[in-house]
CSV table of C-alpha atoms and ligand atoms in Angstrom, one decimal:
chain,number,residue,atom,x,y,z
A,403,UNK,CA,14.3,-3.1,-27.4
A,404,UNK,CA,11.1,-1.8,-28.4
A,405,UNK,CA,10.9,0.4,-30.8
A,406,UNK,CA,10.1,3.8,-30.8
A,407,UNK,CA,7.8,6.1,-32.7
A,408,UNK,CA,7.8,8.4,-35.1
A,409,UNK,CA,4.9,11.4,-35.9
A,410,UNK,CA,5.0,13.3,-39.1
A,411,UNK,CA,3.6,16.7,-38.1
A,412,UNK,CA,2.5,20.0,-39.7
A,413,UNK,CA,4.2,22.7,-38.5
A,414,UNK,CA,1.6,25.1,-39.7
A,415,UNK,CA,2.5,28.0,-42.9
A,416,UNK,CA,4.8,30.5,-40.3
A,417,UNK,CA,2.7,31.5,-37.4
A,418,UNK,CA,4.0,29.6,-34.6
A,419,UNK,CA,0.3,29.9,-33.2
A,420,UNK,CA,-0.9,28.1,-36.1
A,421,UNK,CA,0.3,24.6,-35.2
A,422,UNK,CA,-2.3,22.6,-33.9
A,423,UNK,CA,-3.0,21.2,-30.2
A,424,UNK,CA,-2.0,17.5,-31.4
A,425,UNK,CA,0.9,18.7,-33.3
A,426,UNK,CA,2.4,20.9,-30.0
A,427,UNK,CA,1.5,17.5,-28.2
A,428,UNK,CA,3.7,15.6,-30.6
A,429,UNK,CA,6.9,18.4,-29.9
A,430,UNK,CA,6.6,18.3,-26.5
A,431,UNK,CA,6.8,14.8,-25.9
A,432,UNK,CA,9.4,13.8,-28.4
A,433,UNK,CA,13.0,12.7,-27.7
A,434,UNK,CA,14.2,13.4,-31.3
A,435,UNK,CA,13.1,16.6,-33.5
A,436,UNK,CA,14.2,16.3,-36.9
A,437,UNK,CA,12.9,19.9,-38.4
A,438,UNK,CA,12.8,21.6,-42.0
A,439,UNK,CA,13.8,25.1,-42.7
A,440,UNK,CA,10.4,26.6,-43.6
A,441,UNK,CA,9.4,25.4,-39.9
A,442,UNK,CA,9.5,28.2,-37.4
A,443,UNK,CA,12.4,27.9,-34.9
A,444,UNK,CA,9.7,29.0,-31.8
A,445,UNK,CA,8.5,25.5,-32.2
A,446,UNK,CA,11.1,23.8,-31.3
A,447,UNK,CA,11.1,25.7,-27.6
A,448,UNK,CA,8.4,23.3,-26.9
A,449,UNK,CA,10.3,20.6,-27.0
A,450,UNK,CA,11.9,19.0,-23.7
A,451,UNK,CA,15.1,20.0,-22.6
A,452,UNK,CA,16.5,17.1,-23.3
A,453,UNK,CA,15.8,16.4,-26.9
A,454,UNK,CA,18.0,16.4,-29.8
A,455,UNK,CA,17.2,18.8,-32.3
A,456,UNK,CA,18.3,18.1,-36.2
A,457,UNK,CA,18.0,20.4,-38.8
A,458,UNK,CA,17.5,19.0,-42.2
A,459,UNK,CA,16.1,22.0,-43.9
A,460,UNK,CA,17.6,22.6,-47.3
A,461,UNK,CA,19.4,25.6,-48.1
A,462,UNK,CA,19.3,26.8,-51.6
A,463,UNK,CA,22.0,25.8,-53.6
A,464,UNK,CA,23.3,23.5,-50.6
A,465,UNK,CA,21.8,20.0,-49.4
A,466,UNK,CA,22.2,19.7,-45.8
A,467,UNK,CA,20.3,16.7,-45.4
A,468,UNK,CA,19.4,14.5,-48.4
A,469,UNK,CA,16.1,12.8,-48.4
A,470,UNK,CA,17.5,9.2,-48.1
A,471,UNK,CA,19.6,10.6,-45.1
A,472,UNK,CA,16.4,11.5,-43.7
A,473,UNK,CA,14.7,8.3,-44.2
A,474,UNK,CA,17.6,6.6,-42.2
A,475,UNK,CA,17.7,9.0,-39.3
A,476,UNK,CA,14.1,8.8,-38.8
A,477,UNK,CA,14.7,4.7,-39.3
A,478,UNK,CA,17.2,4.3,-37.2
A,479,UNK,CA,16.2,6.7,-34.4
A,480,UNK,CA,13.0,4.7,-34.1
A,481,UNK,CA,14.7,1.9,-33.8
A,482,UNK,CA,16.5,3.2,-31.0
A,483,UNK,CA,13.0,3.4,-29.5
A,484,UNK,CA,13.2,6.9,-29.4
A,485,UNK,CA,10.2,9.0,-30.0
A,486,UNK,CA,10.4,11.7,-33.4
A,487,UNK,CA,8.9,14.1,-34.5
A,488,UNK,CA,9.5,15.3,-38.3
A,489,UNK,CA,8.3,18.4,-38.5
A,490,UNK,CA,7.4,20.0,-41.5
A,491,UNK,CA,6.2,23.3,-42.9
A,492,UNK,CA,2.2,23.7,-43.5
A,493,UNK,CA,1.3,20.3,-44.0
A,494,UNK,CA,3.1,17.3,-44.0
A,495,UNK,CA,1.0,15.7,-46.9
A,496,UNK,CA,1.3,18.9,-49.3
A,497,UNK,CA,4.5,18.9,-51.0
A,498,UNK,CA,6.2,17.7,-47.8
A,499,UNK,CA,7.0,14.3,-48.6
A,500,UNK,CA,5.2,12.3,-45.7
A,501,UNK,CA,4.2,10.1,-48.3
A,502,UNK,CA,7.4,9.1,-49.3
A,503,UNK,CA,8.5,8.7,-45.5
A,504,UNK,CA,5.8,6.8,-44.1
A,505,UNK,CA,6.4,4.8,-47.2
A,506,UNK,CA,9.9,3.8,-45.6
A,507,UNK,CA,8.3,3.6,-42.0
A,508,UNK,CA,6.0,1.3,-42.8
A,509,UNK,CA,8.9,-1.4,-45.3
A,510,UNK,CA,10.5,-1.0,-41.8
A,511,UNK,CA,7.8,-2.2,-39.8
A,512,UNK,CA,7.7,1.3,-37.5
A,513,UNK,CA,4.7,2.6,-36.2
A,514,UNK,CA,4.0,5.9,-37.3
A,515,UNK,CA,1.5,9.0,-37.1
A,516,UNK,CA,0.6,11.6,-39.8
A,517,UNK,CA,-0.3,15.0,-37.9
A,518,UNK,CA,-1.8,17.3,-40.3
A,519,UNK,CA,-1.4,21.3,-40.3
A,520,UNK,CA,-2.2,24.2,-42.0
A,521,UNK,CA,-1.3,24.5,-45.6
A,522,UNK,CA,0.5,27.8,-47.2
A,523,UNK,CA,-1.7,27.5,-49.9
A,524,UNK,CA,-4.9,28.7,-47.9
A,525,UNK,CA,-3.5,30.4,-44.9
A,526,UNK,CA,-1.2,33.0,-46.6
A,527,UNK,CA,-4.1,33.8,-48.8
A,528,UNK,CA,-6.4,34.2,-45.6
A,529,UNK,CA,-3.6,36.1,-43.8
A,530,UNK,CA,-3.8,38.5,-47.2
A,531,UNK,CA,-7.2,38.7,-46.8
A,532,UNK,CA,-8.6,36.4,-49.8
A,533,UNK,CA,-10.6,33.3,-49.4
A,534,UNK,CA,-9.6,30.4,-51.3
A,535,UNK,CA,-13.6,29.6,-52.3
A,536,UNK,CA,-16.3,32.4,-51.9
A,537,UNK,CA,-19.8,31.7,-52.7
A,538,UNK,CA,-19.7,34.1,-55.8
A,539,UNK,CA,-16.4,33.8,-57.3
A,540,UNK,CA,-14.9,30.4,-56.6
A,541,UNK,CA,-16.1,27.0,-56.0
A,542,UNK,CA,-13.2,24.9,-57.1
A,543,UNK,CA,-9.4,25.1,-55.5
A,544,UNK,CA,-6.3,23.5,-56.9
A,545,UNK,CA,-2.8,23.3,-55.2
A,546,UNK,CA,-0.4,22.9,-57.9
A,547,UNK,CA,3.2,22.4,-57.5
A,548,UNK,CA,4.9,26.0,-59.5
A,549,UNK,CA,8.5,24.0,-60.7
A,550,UNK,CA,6.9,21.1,-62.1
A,551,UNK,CA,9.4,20.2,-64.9
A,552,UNK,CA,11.1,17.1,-65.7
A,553,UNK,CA,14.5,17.1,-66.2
A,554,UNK,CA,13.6,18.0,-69.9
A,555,UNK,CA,12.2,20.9,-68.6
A,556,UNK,CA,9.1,19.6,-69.8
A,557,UNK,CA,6.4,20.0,-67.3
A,558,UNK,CA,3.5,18.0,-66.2
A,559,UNK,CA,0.7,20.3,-65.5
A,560,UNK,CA,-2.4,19.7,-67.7
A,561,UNK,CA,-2.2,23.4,-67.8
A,562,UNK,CA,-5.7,23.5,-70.3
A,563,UNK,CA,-7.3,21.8,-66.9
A,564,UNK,CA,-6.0,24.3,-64.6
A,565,UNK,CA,-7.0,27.2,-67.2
A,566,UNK,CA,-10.3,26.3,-68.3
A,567,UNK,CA,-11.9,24.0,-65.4
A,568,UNK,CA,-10.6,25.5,-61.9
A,569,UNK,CA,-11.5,28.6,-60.2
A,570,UNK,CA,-8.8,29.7,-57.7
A,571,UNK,CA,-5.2,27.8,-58.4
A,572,UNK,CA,-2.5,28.1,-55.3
A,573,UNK,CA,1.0,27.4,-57.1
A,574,UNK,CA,3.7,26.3,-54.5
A,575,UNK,CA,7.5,27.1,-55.2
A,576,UNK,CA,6.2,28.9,-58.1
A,577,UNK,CA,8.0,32.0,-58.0
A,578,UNK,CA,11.2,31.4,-59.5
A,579,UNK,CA,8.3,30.8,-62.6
A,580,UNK,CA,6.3,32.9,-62.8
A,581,UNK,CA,6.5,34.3,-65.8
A,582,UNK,CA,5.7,30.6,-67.6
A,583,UNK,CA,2.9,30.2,-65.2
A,584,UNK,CA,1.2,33.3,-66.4
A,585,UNK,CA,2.3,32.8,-70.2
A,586,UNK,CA,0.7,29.2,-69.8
A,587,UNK,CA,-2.3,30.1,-67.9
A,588,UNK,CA,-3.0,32.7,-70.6
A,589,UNK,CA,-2.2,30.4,-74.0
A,590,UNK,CA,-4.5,28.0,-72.4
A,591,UNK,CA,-7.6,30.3,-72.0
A,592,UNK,CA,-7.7,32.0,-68.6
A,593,UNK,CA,-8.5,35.8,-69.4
A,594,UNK,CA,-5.3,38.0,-69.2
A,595,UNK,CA,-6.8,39.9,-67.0
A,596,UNK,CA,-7.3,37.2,-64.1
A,597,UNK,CA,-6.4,38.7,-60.7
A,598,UNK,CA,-3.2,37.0,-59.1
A,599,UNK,CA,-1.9,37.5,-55.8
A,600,UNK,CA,1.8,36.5,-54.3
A,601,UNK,CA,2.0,36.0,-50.6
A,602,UNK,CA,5.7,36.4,-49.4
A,603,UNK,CA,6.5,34.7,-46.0
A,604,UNK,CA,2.5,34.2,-45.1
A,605,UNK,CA,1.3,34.4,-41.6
A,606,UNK,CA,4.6,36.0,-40.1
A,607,UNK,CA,5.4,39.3,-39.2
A,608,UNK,CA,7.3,39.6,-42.9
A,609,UNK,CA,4.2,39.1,-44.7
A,610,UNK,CA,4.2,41.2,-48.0
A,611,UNK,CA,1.4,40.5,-50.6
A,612,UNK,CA,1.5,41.9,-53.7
A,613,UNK,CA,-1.6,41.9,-56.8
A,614,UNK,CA,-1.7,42.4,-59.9
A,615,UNK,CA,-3.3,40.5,-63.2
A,616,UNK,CA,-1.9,37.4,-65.4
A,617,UNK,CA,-0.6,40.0,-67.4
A,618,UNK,CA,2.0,42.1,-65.1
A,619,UNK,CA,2.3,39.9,-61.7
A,620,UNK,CA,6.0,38.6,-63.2
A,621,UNK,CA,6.7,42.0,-63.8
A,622,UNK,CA,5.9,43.1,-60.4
A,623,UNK,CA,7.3,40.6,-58.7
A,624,UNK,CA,10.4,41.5,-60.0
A,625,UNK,CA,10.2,44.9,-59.4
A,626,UNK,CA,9.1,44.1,-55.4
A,627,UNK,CA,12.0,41.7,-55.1
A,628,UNK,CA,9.6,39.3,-53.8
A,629,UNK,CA,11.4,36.0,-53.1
A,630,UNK,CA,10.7,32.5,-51.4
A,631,UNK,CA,8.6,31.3,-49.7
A,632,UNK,CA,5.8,32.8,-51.3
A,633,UNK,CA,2.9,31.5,-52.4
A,634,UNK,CA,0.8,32.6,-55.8
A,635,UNK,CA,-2.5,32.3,-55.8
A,636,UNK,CA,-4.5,33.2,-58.9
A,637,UNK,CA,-8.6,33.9,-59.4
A,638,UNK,CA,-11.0,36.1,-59.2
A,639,UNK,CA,-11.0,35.8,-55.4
A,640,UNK,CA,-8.3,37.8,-55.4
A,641,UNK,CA,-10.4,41.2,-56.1
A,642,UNK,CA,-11.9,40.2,-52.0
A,643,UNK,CA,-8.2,41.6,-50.9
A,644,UNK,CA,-9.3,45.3,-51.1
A,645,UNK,CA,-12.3,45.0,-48.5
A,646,UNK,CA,-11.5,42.4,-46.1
A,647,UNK,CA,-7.4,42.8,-45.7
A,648,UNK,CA,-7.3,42.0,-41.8
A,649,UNK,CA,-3.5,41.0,-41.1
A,650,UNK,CA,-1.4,44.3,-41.9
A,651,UNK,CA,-4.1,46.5,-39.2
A,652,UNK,CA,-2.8,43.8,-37.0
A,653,UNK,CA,0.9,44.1,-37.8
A,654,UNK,CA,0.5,48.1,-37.8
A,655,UNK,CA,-1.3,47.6,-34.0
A,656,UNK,CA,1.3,45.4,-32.6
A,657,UNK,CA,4.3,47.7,-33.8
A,658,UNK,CA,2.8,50.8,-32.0
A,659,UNK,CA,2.6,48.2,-28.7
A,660,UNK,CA,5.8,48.0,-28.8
Y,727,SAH,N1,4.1,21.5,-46.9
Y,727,SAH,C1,4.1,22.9,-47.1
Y,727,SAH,C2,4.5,23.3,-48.5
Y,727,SAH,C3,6.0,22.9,-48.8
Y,727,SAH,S1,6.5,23.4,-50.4
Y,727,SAH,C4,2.6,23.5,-46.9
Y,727,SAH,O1,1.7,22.7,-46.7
Y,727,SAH,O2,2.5,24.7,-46.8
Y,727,SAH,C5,7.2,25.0,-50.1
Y,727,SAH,C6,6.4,26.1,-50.7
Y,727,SAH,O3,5.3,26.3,-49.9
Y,727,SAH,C7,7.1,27.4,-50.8
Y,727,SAH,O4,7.9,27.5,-52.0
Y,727,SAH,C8,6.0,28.4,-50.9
Y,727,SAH,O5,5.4,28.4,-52.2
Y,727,SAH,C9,5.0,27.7,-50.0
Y,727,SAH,N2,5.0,28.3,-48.6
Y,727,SAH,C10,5.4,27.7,-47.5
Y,727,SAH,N3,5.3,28.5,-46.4
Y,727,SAH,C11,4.9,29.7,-46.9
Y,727,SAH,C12,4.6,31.0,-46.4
Y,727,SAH,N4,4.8,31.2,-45.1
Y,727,SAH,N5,4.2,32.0,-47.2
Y,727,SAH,C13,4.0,31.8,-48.5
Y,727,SAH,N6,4.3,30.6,-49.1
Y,727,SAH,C14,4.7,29.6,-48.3
């Protein structure tokens, strides 16, 4: 039998209109969609009637899906000579994993695509009105993971790097850390009064964004209940928010439509 095909895709940050043409190309041809839970479920309506749809999204606190289970479904399915899509949120290649699985495609002789999509880390910011680099305020951009401890707790970041030598810094899955991000930010030089914004649920109609500084953004998002996804993005950048804020007009105009 001749096997089948599998395309990692980016599912884009939450707006289903932010996939891209190849990626919708990828859905609608598939036989097997194997999705995550930060991928918006309007996607999948493009797929055909016929194909399977598997969720392996993690909830939190429950594994539905482990990543090795993955790797054999997307194996096996392939093998079948079925084509797959795994669709992931934003983009496949940022803290999705592709790597990992086109690692396991390829040992398995599988021919494979990576689809790439629109990060979190620069569309929730753009939906929140703040550009990632800006001629006057930002010419370097880092996308750092937010929970990257060992299992010591120890964690990797050269954080005297990410203080000193970048301008704007997107941390992923850092909210549930905030509070070290900003302590280690600060010990390692970056002014206590560096603007930080945290995107909640960017590009979709629950955006919230909330601002503050290195020294009260934990604080605040406590007090906002702000909760995952969000993304937090810190640099001067941030100030931009105030004047060229776009999406909430657009929000406010679609809810008197209706
Ligand atoms: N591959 C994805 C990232 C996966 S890691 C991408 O390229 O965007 C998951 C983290 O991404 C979340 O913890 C959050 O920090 C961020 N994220 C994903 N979607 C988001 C959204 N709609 N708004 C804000 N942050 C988001």
């Amino acid at each position: 039998m001749t096997k089948g095909k599998v395309y990692l895709v980016g599912a884009g940050p939450g707006d289903p209109k932010l996939l891209t043409v190849y990626g919708l190309e990828c859905i609608q041809i598939s036989d097997v969609i194997v999705y995550d839970r930060l991928v918006n479920p309007k996607l999948l309506d493009h797929a055909k009637a016929s194909a399977e749809l598997i969720y392996c999204g993690k909830l939190p606190g429950k594994h539905h899906l482990i990543q090795e289970e993955i790797h054999e479904l997307l194996v096996n399915k392939s093998l079948e000579g079925k084509t797959v899509t795994r669709l992931k949120g934003g983009d496949p290649c940022v803290f999705g994993r592709a790597g990992e699985e086109a690692e396991v495609l390829a040992e398995h002789g599988i021919e494979y695509e990576i689809v790439p999509g629109v990060t979190a880390g620069i569309a929730a910011p753009a939906y929140a009105g703040i550009p990632v680099t800006h001629r006057e305020y930002a010419s370097s951009f880092a996308i750092v993971t937010g929970h990257g401890r060992d299992s010591k707790g120890e964690d990797r970041l050269n954080w005297e790097a990410l203080a000193t030598g970048i301008d704007t810094i997107a941390f992923y899955m850092g909210v549930g850390n905030l509070s070290h991000i900003c302590k280690q930010l600060i010990e390692h030089g970056r002014p206590p009064g560096t603007p930080v914004a945290v995107v909640e649920w960017g590009t979709t109609d629950r955006q919230r964004t909330i601002t503050g500084k290195l020294d009260t953004i934990a604080h605040l998002a406590l007090a906002e209940n702000i909760q995952n996804p969000a993304l937090v993005l810190v640099g001067e950048v941030v100030k931009l928010r105030e004047k060229i804020k776009w999406y909430e007009k657009v929000l406010e105009a679609e809810t008197v439509l209706e």
